[in-house]
Coordinates of C-alpha atoms in Angstrom, one line a residue:
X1 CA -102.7 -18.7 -19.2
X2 CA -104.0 -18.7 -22.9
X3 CA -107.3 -16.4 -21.9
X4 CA -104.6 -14.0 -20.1
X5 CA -102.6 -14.0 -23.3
X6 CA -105.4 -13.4 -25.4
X7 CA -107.4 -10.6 -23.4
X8 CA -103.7 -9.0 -23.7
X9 CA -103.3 -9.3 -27.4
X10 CA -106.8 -8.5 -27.6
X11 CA -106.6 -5.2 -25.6
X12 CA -103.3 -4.5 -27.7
X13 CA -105.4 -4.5 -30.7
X14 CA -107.9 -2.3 -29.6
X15 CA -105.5 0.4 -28.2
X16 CA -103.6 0.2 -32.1
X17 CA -107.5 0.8 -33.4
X18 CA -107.8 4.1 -31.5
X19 CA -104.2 5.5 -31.8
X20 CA -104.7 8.3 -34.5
X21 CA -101.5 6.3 -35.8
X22 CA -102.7 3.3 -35.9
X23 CA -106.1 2.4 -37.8
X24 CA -107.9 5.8 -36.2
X25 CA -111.0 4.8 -34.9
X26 CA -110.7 6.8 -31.9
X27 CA -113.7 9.1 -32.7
X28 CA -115.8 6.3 -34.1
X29 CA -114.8 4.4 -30.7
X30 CA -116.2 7.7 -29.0
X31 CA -119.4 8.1 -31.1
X32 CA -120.5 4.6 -30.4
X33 CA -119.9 5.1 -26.4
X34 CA -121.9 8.2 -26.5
X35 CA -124.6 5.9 -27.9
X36 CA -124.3 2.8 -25.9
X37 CA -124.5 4.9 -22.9
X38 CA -128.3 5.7 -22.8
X39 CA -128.9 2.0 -24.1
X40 CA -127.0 0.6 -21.3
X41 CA -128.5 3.1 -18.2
X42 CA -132.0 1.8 -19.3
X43 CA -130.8 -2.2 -19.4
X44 CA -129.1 -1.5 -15.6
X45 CA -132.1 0.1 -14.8
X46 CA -134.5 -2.4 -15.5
X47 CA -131.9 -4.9 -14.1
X48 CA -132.2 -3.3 -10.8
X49 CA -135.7 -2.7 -11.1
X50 CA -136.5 -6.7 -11.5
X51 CA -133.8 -7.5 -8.8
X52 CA -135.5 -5.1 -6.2
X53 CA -139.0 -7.1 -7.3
X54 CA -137.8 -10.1 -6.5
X55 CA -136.0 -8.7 -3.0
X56 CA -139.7 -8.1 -2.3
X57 CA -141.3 -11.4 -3.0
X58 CA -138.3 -12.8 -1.3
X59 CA -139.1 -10.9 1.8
X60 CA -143.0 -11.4 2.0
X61 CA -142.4 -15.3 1.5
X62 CA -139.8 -14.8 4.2
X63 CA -142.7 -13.2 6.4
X64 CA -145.0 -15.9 5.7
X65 CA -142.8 -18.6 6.3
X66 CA -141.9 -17.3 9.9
X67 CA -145.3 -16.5 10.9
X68 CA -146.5 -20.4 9.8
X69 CA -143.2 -21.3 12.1
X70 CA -144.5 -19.1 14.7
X71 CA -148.0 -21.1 14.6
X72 CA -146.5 -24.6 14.4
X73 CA -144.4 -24.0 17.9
X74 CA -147.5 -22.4 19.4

């Protein structure tokens, strides 16, 4: 209940940041996403890059481990 209330205040906060009533930050909030952006493509990127590495070790040890199962009921 506390982390529900604080997200909530939290998210509150940020909105009043952006409002050009508020504190204004709304093109500085902008300017900074256009610059994360790239920055945070490449980090997915490699993510996915070392996930599907591991998928393919994953899969050759899978291989191996059913043809040493094949050989041990033959």
């Amino acid at each position: 209940m506390v982390a529900i209330l604080v997200g909530l205040i939290l998210i509150a906060v940020c909105v009043f940041a952006c409002l050009p009533m508020g504190l204004g930050w709304g093109l500085e909030v902008v300017n900074f996403l256009k610059g994360f952006a790239p920055v945070f493509a490449a980090f997915i990127g490699l993510v996915a890059i070392f996930i599907g590495i591991a998928d393919i070790k994953d899969k050759k040890e899978a291989k191996k481990e059913e043809q040493a199962a094949k050989k041990a009921n033959e």
